[in-house]
Structure formats: structure tokens, C-alpha cells
């Protein structure tokens, strides 16, 4: 990951990740110095994520911090990108801005996986939409729920973008 002489940059990266994934009440300046606030933030993160609270950044701690950082960063990007017209969660039987876009995206993803469907490009969350959501949640190994939340939407968006890139090759 980092070379031994890159210790300062490794700590600076950790501090940047903690400013997003850590406790917002603990101020961290990405200085590259493993100071008391960085250690407190690591201990707090470890405690909240069922890791041994040592303040030492081992592989498990770094991986958990980084995954949390990525998830929060992706969600933030998603919210900036789509927050203006889609309000989550979207429940079955509702009319929602952006639902026609979501239905089209689900149809394309399911077709890619070889699953036939009857999704229409409509702003209505239909029974067909509910079946598509259930199938996609199974494919993505997500909790079995009927609504469309940010997590499912983010997974579908990434999957759909990959499929679209694959089609152009």
C-alpha cells in the first residue's frame, strides 16, 4: 500500500478518511502526524465498529475506515448528483420523480443478467418494479426490502454504468 518512507503520506491519507468516516466531533487536520486527535478518532471508530479499541491502525482497522470512507463518499456524490429530483426511499405503489429513469435502469440491468421483465418507463412504482427490486436485492446480496433506498440505487447506478460501457466496446 505505502512504502516505509511514505509514512507521513499514509497518515495523511488515514486522516483524510477519518474526516469523512470518523466522528465529526473530533477535529482532525490532515497533517501527516499521528497526533492525539487522530488516535482518539481511531479509537472511537474501532469502538463503533466492533474492532479492538487500541488506537493502532492495523489492517482490519484501516480496511474498515477506508470502506466506510468510500461508502460515504459514494453516497455523497450520489446525493449531489440526484438529490434534486429523487427522494429516497421510494415505496411501492407511489409516483416518484425519477422512477421512469429507475425502471429503465432496472430493465437494462435485468436484461443484461438474462432475466426477462415487463418494466415500463413510468413514474409509478408498479408491481413489476417491486419484482425487479426484489430480484436486484438478491443479486446484490442486499437486505430483502420492497423499497428503493440509496444503497440499492447506488449499486444499480454503478452496475448500469458498467453495462453501458460494456455495450460500447
JSON list of C-alpha atoms in Angstrom, two decimals:
[
{"chain": "A", "resi": 1, "resn": "UNK", "atom": "CA", "xyz": [0.00, 0.00, 0.00]},
{"chain": "A", "resi": 2, "resn": "UNK", "atom": "CA", "xyz": [2.57, 2.57, 1.18]},
{"chain": "A", "resi": 3, "resn": "UNK", "atom": "CA", "xyz": [6.32, 2.20, 1.34]},
{"chain": "A", "resi": 4, "resn": "UNK", "atom": "CA", "xyz": [8.03, 2.57, 4.70]},
{"chain": "A", "resi": 5, "resn": "UNK", "atom": "CA", "xyz": [9.35, 6.01, 3.75]},
{"chain": "A", "resi": 6, "resn": "UNK", "atom": "CA", "xyz": [5.80, 7.14, 2.83]},
{"chain": "A", "resi": 7, "resn": "UNK", "atom": "CA", "xyz": [4.66, 7.04, 6.47]},
{"chain": "A", "resi": 8, "resn": "UNK", "atom": "CA", "xyz": [3.71, 10.72, 6.51]},
{"chain": "A", "resi": 9, "resn": "UNK", "atom": "CA", "xyz": [1.58, 10.33, 3.38]},
{"chain": "A", "resi": 10, "resn": "UNK", "atom": "CA", "xyz": [-0.05, 7.17, 4.78]},
{"chain": "A", "resi": 11, "resn": "UNK", "atom": "CA", "xyz": [-1.02, 9.03, 7.96]},
{"chain": "A", "resi": 12, "resn": "UNK", "atom": "CA", "xyz": [-2.28, 12.00, 5.92]},
{"chain": "A", "resi": 13, "resn": "UNK", "atom": "CA", "xyz": [-4.48, 9.63, 3.88]},
{"chain": "A", "resi": 14, "resn": "UNK", "atom": "CA", "xyz": [-5.78, 8.00, 7.05]},
{"chain": "A", "resi": 15, "resn": "UNK", "atom": "CA", "xyz": [-6.61, 11.44, 8.43]},
{"chain": "A", "resi": 16, "resn": "UNK", "atom": "CA", "xyz": [-8.50, 12.38, 5.25]},
{"chain": "A", "resi": 17, "resn": "UNK", "atom": "CA", "xyz": [-10.51, 9.14, 5.50]},
{"chain": "A", "resi": 18, "resn": "UNK", "atom": "CA", "xyz": [-11.28, 9.79, 9.17]},
{"chain": "A", "resi": 19, "resn": "UNK", "atom": "CA", "xyz": [-12.56, 13.31, 8.43]},
{"chain": "A", "resi": 20, "resn": "UNK", "atom": "CA", "xyz": [-15.32, 11.62, 6.41]},
{"chain": "A", "resi": 21, "resn": "UNK", "atom": "CA", "xyz": [-15.75, 8.24, 8.14]},
{"chain": "A", "resi": 22, "resn": "UNK", "atom": "CA", "xyz": [-14.82, 9.16, 11.70]},
{"chain": "A", "resi": 23, "resn": "UNK", "atom": "CA", "xyz": [-16.53, 11.07, 14.47]},
{"chain": "A", "resi": 24, "resn": "UNK", "atom": "CA", "xyz": [-17.23, 14.63, 13.23]},
{"chain": "A", "resi": 25, "resn": "UNK", "atom": "CA", "xyz": [-16.81, 15.94, 16.79]},
{"chain": "A", "resi": 26, "resn": "UNK", "atom": "CA", "xyz": [-13.11, 15.04, 16.77]},
{"chain": "A", "resi": 27, "resn": "UNK", "atom": "CA", "xyz": [-11.22, 17.62, 14.72]},
{"chain": "A", "resi": 28, "resn": "UNK", "atom": "CA", "xyz": [-8.53, 16.14, 12.51]},
{"chain": "A", "resi": 29, "resn": "UNK", "atom": "CA", "xyz": [-6.13, 18.13, 10.38]},
{"chain": "A", "resi": 30, "resn": "UNK", "atom": "CA", "xyz": [-4.57, 16.00, 7.60]},
{"chain": "A", "resi": 31, "resn": "UNK", "atom": "CA", "xyz": [-1.04, 16.91, 8.68]},
{"chain": "A", "resi": 32, "resn": "UNK", "atom": "CA", "xyz": [0.70, 13.57, 8.30]},
{"chain": "A", "resi": 33, "resn": "UNK", "atom": "CA", "xyz": [1.44, 13.48, 12.03]},
{"chain": "A", "resi": 34, "resn": "UNK", "atom": "CA", "xyz": [-0.29, 10.79, 14.10]},
{"chain": "A", "resi": 35, "resn": "UNK", "atom": "CA", "xyz": [-1.43, 13.20, 16.81]},
{"chain": "A", "resi": 36, "resn": "UNK", "atom": "CA", "xyz": [-3.73, 12.76, 19.81]},
{"chain": "A", "resi": 37, "resn": "UNK", "atom": "CA", "xyz": [-6.91, 13.65, 17.87]},
{"chain": "A", "resi": 38, "resn": "UNK", "atom": "CA", "xyz": [-6.08, 11.12, 15.17]},
{"chain": "A", "resi": 39, "resn": "UNK", "atom": "CA", "xyz": [-5.56, 8.46, 17.83]},
{"chain": "A", "resi": 40, "resn": "UNK", "atom": "CA", "xyz": [-8.85, 9.42, 19.57]},
{"chain": "A", "resi": 41, "resn": "UNK", "atom": "CA", "xyz": [-10.68, 9.24, 16.25]},
{"chain": "A", "resi": 42, "resn": "UNK", "atom": "CA", "xyz": [-9.21, 5.80, 15.52]},
{"chain": "A", "resi": 43, "resn": "UNK", "atom": "CA", "xyz": [-10.20, 4.53, 18.99]},
{"chain": "A", "resi": 44, "resn": "UNK", "atom": "CA", "xyz": [-13.71, 5.93, 18.55]},
{"chain": "A", "resi": 45, "resn": "UNK", "atom": "CA", "xyz": [-14.02, 4.34, 15.09]},
{"chain": "A", "resi": 46, "resn": "UNK", "atom": "CA", "xyz": [-12.75, 1.00, 16.38]},
{"chain": "A", "resi": 47, "resn": "UNK", "atom": "CA", "xyz": [-15.23, 1.04, 19.28]},
{"chain": "A", "resi": 48, "resn": "UNK", "atom": "CA", "xyz": [-18.17, 1.86, 17.00]},
{"chain": "A", "resi": 49, "resn": "UNK", "atom": "CA", "xyz": [-17.22, -0.85, 14.51]},
{"chain": "A", "resi": 50, "resn": "UNK", "atom": "CA", "xyz": [-16.60, -3.76, 16.89]},
{"chain": "A", "resi": 51, "resn": "UNK", "atom": "CA", "xyz": [-12.83, -3.63, 16.49]},
{"chain": "A", "resi": 52, "resn": "UNK", "atom": "CA", "xyz": [-10.36, -3.80, 19.37]},
{"chain": "A", "resi": 53, "resn": "UNK", "atom": "CA", "xyz": [-10.03, -0.19, 20.59]},
{"chain": "A", "resi": 54, "resn": "UNK", "atom": "CA", "xyz": [-6.26, 0.21, 20.68]},
{"chain": "A", "resi": 55, "resn": "UNK", "atom": "CA", "xyz": [-5.73, 3.35, 18.63]},
{"chain": "A", "resi": 56, "resn": "UNK", "atom": "CA", "xyz": [-3.35, 1.35, 16.48]},
{"chain": "A", "resi": 57, "resn": "UNK", "atom": "CA", "xyz": [-4.24, 1.20, 12.80]},
{"chain": "A", "resi": 58, "resn": "UNK", "atom": "CA", "xyz": [-3.86, -2.43, 11.83]},
{"chain": "A", "resi": 59, "resn": "UNK", "atom": "CA", "xyz": [-5.03, -3.94, 8.56]},
{"chain": "A", "resi": 60, "resn": "UNK", "atom": "CA", "xyz": [-8.59, -4.60, 9.80]},
{"chain": "A", "resi": 61, "resn": "UNK", "atom": "CA", "xyz": [-8.96, -1.04, 11.13]},
{"chain": "A", "resi": 62, "resn": "UNK", "atom": "CA", "xyz": [-7.56, 0.59, 8.01]},
{"chain": "A", "resi": 63, "resn": "UNK", "atom": "CA", "xyz": [-9.76, -1.55, 5.76]},
{"chain": "A", "resi": 64, "resn": "UNK", "atom": "CA", "xyz": [-12.88, -0.71, 7.79]},
{"chain": "A", "resi": 65, "resn": "UNK", "atom": "CA", "xyz": [-12.07, 3.02, 7.79]},
{"chain": "A", "resi": 66, "resn": "UNK", "atom": "CA", "xyz": [-11.38, 3.01, 4.06]},
{"chain": "A", "resi": 67, "resn": "UNK", "atom": "CA", "xyz": [-14.54, 1.05, 3.19]},
{"chain": "A", "resi": 68, "resn": "UNK", "atom": "CA", "xyz": [-16.61, 3.39, 5.33]},
{"chain": "A", "resi": 69, "resn": "UNK", "atom": "CA", "xyz": [-14.96, 6.38, 3.66]},
{"chain": "A", "resi": 70, "resn": "UNK", "atom": "CA", "xyz": [-15.71, 5.00, 0.18]},
{"chain": "A", "resi": 71, "resn": "UNK", "atom": "CA", "xyz": [-19.32, 4.22, 1.03]},
{"chain": "A", "resi": 72, "resn": "UNK", "atom": "CA", "xyz": [-19.93, 7.68, 2.49]},
{"chain": "A", "resi": 73, "resn": "UNK", "atom": "CA", "xyz": [-18.11, 9.41, -0.36]},
{"chain": "A", "resi": 74, "resn": "UNK", "atom": "CA", "xyz": [-20.10, 7.49, -2.99]},
{"chain": "A", "resi": 75, "resn": "UNK", "atom": "CA", "xyz": [-23.35, 8.27, -1.19]},
{"chain": "A", "resi": 76, "resn": "UNK", "atom": "CA", "xyz": [-22.39, 11.95, -1.02]},
{"chain": "A", "resi": 77, "resn": "UNK", "atom": "CA", "xyz": [-21.60, 12.02, -4.74]},
{"chain": "A", "resi": 78, "resn": "UNK", "atom": "CA", "xyz": [-24.87, 10.26, -5.46]},
{"chain": "A", "resi": 79, "resn": "UNK", "atom": "CA", "xyz": [-26.83, 12.73, -3.34]},
{"chain": "A", "resi": 80, "resn": "UNK", "atom": "CA", "xyz": [-25.20, 15.69, -5.09]},
{"chain": "A", "resi": 81, "resn": "UNK", "atom": "CA", "xyz": [-25.93, 14.12, -8.45]},
{"chain": "A", "resi": 82, "resn": "UNK", "atom": "CA", "xyz": [-29.54, 13.03, -7.97]},
{"chain": "A", "resi": 83, "resn": "UNK", "atom": "CA", "xyz": [-30.80, 14.65, -4.78]},
{"chain": "A", "resi": 84, "resn": "UNK", "atom": "CA", "xyz": [-32.65, 17.33, -6.72]},
{"chain": "A", "resi": 85, "resn": "UNK", "atom": "CA", "xyz": [-35.21, 15.00, -8.28]},
{"chain": "A", "resi": 86, "resn": "UNK", "atom": "CA", "xyz": [-35.25, 11.68, -6.42]},
{"chain": "A", "resi": 87, "resn": "UNK", "atom": "CA", "xyz": [-36.33, 11.40, -2.80]},
{"chain": "A", "resi": 88, "resn": "UNK", "atom": "CA", "xyz": [-35.42, 8.14, -1.05]},
{"chain": "A", "resi": 89, "resn": "UNK", "atom": "CA", "xyz": [-36.80, 5.76, -0.02]},
{"chain": "A", "resi": 90, "resn": "UNK", "atom": "CA", "xyz": [-39.23, 5.09, -2.84]},
{"chain": "A", "resi": 91, "resn": "UNK", "atom": "CA", "xyz": [-42.06, 2.80, -1.76]},
{"chain": "A", "resi": 92, "resn": "UNK", "atom": "CA", "xyz": [-44.23, 0.50, -3.91]},
{"chain": "A", "resi": 93, "resn": "UNK", "atom": "CA", "xyz": [-47.43, 1.99, -5.24]},
{"chain": "A", "resi": 94, "resn": "UNK", "atom": "CA", "xyz": [-46.06, 5.55, -5.26]},
{"chain": "A", "resi": 95, "resn": "UNK", "atom": "CA", "xyz": [-45.44, 8.00, -8.05]},
{"chain": "A", "resi": 96, "resn": "UNK", "atom": "CA", "xyz": [-41.94, 9.42, -7.83]},
{"chain": "A", "resi": 97, "resn": "UNK", "atom": "CA", "xyz": [-39.81, 11.80, -9.83]},
{"chain": "A", "resi": 98, "resn": "UNK", "atom": "CA", "xyz": [-37.09, 9.76, -11.46]},
{"chain": "A", "resi": 99, "resn": "UNK", "atom": "CA", "xyz": [-38.97, 6.47, -11.27]},
{"chain": "A", "resi": 100, "resn": "UNK", "atom": "CA", "xyz": [-39.11, 6.19, -15.06]},
{"chain": "A", "resi": 101, "resn": "UNK", "atom": "CA", "xyz": [-35.31, 6.52, -15.09]},
{"chain": "A", "resi": 102, "resn": "UNK", "atom": "CA", "xyz": [-35.05, 3.86, -12.34]},
{"chain": "A", "resi": 103, "resn": "UNK", "atom": "CA", "xyz": [-37.44, 1.49, -14.17]},
{"chain": "A", "resi": 104, "resn": "UNK", "atom": "CA", "xyz": [-35.41, 1.89, -17.39]},
{"chain": "A", "resi": 105, "resn": "UNK", "atom": "CA", "xyz": [-32.18, 1.24, -15.49]},
{"chain": "A", "resi": 106, "resn": "UNK", "atom": "CA", "xyz": [-33.63, -1.86, -13.76]},
{"chain": "A", "resi": 107, "resn": "UNK", "atom": "CA", "xyz": [-34.92, -3.19, -17.08]},
{"chain": "A", "resi": 108, "resn": "UNK", "atom": "CA", "xyz": [-31.48, -2.83, -18.69]},
{"chain": "A", "resi": 109, "resn": "UNK", "atom": "CA", "xyz": [-29.69, -4.47, -15.74]},
{"chain": "A", "resi": 110, "resn": "UNK", "atom": "CA", "xyz": [-32.13, -7.39, -15.59]},
{"chain": "A", "resi": 111, "resn": "UNK", "atom": "CA", "xyz": [-31.87, -7.88, -19.36]},
{"chain": "A", "resi": 112, "resn": "UNK", "atom": "CA", "xyz": [-28.09, -7.96, -19.03]},
{"chain": "A", "resi": 113, "resn": "UNK", "atom": "CA", "xyz": [-28.40, -10.73, -16.42]},
{"chain": "A", "resi": 114, "resn": "UNK", "atom": "CA", "xyz": [-30.77, -12.62, -18.76]},
{"chain": "A", "resi": 115, "resn": "UNK", "atom": "CA", "xyz": [-33.87, -12.02, -16.64]},
{"chain": "A", "resi": 116, "resn": "UNK", "atom": "CA", "xyz": [-36.98, -11.14, -18.61]},
{"chain": "A", "resi": 117, "resn": "UNK", "atom": "CA", "xyz": [-39.25, -8.44, -17.21]},
{"chain": "A", "resi": 118, "resn": "UNK", "atom": "CA", "xyz": [-42.17, -6.21, -18.13]},
{"chain": "A", "resi": 119, "resn": "UNK", "atom": "CA", "xyz": [-40.98, -2.91, -16.70]},
{"chain": "A", "resi": 120, "resn": "UNK", "atom": "CA", "xyz": [-42.45, 0.21, -18.26]},
{"chain": "A", "resi": 121, "resn": "UNK", "atom": "CA", "xyz": [-40.82, 3.62, -18.32]},
{"chain": "A", "resi": 122, "resn": "UNK", "atom": "CA", "xyz": [-43.31, 5.14, -15.93]},
{"chain": "A", "resi": 123, "resn": "UNK", "atom": "CA", "xyz": [-43.04, 7.33, -12.82]},
{"chain": "A", "resi": 124, "resn": "UNK", "atom": "CA", "xyz": [-45.18, 4.76, -10.98]},
{"chain": "A", "resi": 125, "resn": "UNK", "atom": "CA", "xyz": [-43.61, 2.16, -8.68]},
{"chain": "A", "resi": 126, "resn": "UNK", "atom": "CA", "xyz": [-45.61, -0.78, -10.05]},
{"chain": "A", "resi": 127, "resn": "UNK", "atom": "CA", "xyz": [-45.84, -4.46, -9.10]},
{"chain": "A", "resi": 128, "resn": "UNK", "atom": "CA", "xyz": [-43.32, -5.16, -11.88]},
{"chain": "A", "resi": 129, "resn": "UNK", "atom": "CA", "xyz": [-40.97, -2.62, -10.26]},
{"chain": "A", "resi": 130, "resn": "UNK", "atom": "CA", "xyz": [-41.39, -4.43, -6.93]},
{"chain": "A", "resi": 131, "resn": "UNK", "atom": "CA", "xyz": [-40.42, -7.76, -8.52]},
{"chain": "A", "resi": 132, "resn": "UNK", "atom": "CA", "xyz": [-37.40, -6.14, -10.18]},
{"chain": "A", "resi": 133, "resn": "UNK", "atom": "CA", "xyz": [-36.30, -4.61, -6.85]},
{"chain": "A", "resi": 134, "resn": "UNK", "atom": "CA", "xyz": [-36.63, -7.98, -5.12]},
{"chain": "A", "resi": 135, "resn": "UNK", "atom": "CA", "xyz": [-34.52, -9.67, -7.83]},
{"chain": "A", "resi": 136, "resn": "UNK", "atom": "CA", "xyz": [-31.85, -6.97, -7.78]},
{"chain": "A", "resi": 137, "resn": "UNK", "atom": "CA", "xyz": [-31.61, -7.06, -3.99]},
{"chain": "A", "resi": 138, "resn": "UNK", "atom": "CA", "xyz": [-30.98, -10.82, -4.28]},
{"chain": "A", "resi": 139, "resn": "UNK", "atom": "CA", "xyz": [-28.34, -10.31, -6.98]},
{"chain": "A", "resi": 140, "resn": "UNK", "atom": "CA", "xyz": [-26.58, -7.62, -4.92]},
{"chain": "A", "resi": 141, "resn": "UNK", "atom": "CA", "xyz": [-26.98, -9.58, -1.66]},
{"chain": "A", "resi": 142, "resn": "UNK", "atom": "CA", "xyz": [-28.84, -6.71, -0.01]},
{"chain": "A", "resi": 143, "resn": "UNK", "atom": "CA", "xyz": [-31.45, -6.87, 2.72]},
{"chain": "A", "resi": 144, "resn": "UNK", "atom": "CA", "xyz": [-34.81, -8.10, 1.41]},
{"chain": "A", "resi": 145, "resn": "UNK", "atom": "CA", "xyz": [-36.96, -4.96, 1.32]},
{"chain": "A", "resi": 146, "resn": "UNK", "atom": "CA", "xyz": [-39.51, -3.73, -1.16]},
{"chain": "A", "resi": 147, "resn": "UNK", "atom": "CA", "xyz": [-38.43, -0.09, -1.32]},
{"chain": "A", "resi": 148, "resn": "UNK", "atom": "CA", "xyz": [-35.65, 1.57, -3.28]},
{"chain": "A", "resi": 149, "resn": "UNK", "atom": "CA", "xyz": [-33.13, 3.18, -0.98]},
{"chain": "A", "resi": 150, "resn": "UNK", "atom": "CA", "xyz": [-29.84, 4.98, -1.62]},
{"chain": "A", "resi": 151, "resn": "UNK", "atom": "CA", "xyz": [-27.80, 1.78, -1.25]},
{"chain": "A", "resi": 152, "resn": "UNK", "atom": "CA", "xyz": [-29.78, -0.12, -3.89]},
{"chain": "A", "resi": 153, "resn": "UNK", "atom": "CA", "xyz": [-29.85, 2.90, -6.18]},
{"chain": "A", "resi": 154, "resn": "UNK", "atom": "CA", "xyz": [-26.10, 3.36, -5.89]},
{"chain": "A", "resi": 155, "resn": "UNK", "atom": "CA", "xyz": [-25.49, -0.32, -6.72]},
{"chain": "A", "resi": 156, "resn": "UNK", "atom": "CA", "xyz": [-27.85, -0.13, -9.71]},
{"chain": "A", "resi": 157, "resn": "UNK", "atom": "CA", "xyz": [-26.22, 3.07, -10.97]},
{"chain": "A", "resi": 158, "resn": "UNK", "atom": "CA", "xyz": [-22.72, 1.57, -10.82]},
{"chain": "A", "resi": 159, "resn": "UNK", "atom": "CA", "xyz": [-23.91, -1.67, -12.44]},
{"chain": "A", "resi": 160, "resn": "UNK", "atom": "CA", "xyz": [-25.81, 0.18, -15.15]},
{"chain": "A", "resi": 161, "resn": "UNK", "atom": "CA", "xyz": [-22.82, 2.41, -15.95]},
{"chain": "A", "resi": 162, "resn": "UNK", "atom": "CA", "xyz": [-20.60, -0.68, -16.27]},
{"chain": "A", "resi": 163, "resn": "UNK", "atom": "CA", "xyz": [-23.12, -2.38, -18.54]},
{"chain": "A", "resi": 164, "resn": "UNK", "atom": "CA", "xyz": [-23.40, 0.70, -20.74]},
{"chain": "A", "resi": 165, "resn": "UNK", "atom": "CA", "xyz": [-19.60, 0.88, -21.06]},
{"chain": "A", "resi": 166, "resn": "UNK", "atom": "CA", "xyz": [-19.50, -2.82, -21.93]},
{"chain": "A", "resi": 167, "resn": "UNK", "atom": "CA", "xyz": [-22.10, -2.30, -24.69]},
{"chain": "A", "resi": 168, "resn": "UNK", "atom": "CA", "xyz": [-19.93, 0.33, -26.39]},
{"chain": "A", "resi": 169, "resn": "UNK", "atom": "CA", "xyz": [-16.88, -1.94, -26.57]}
]
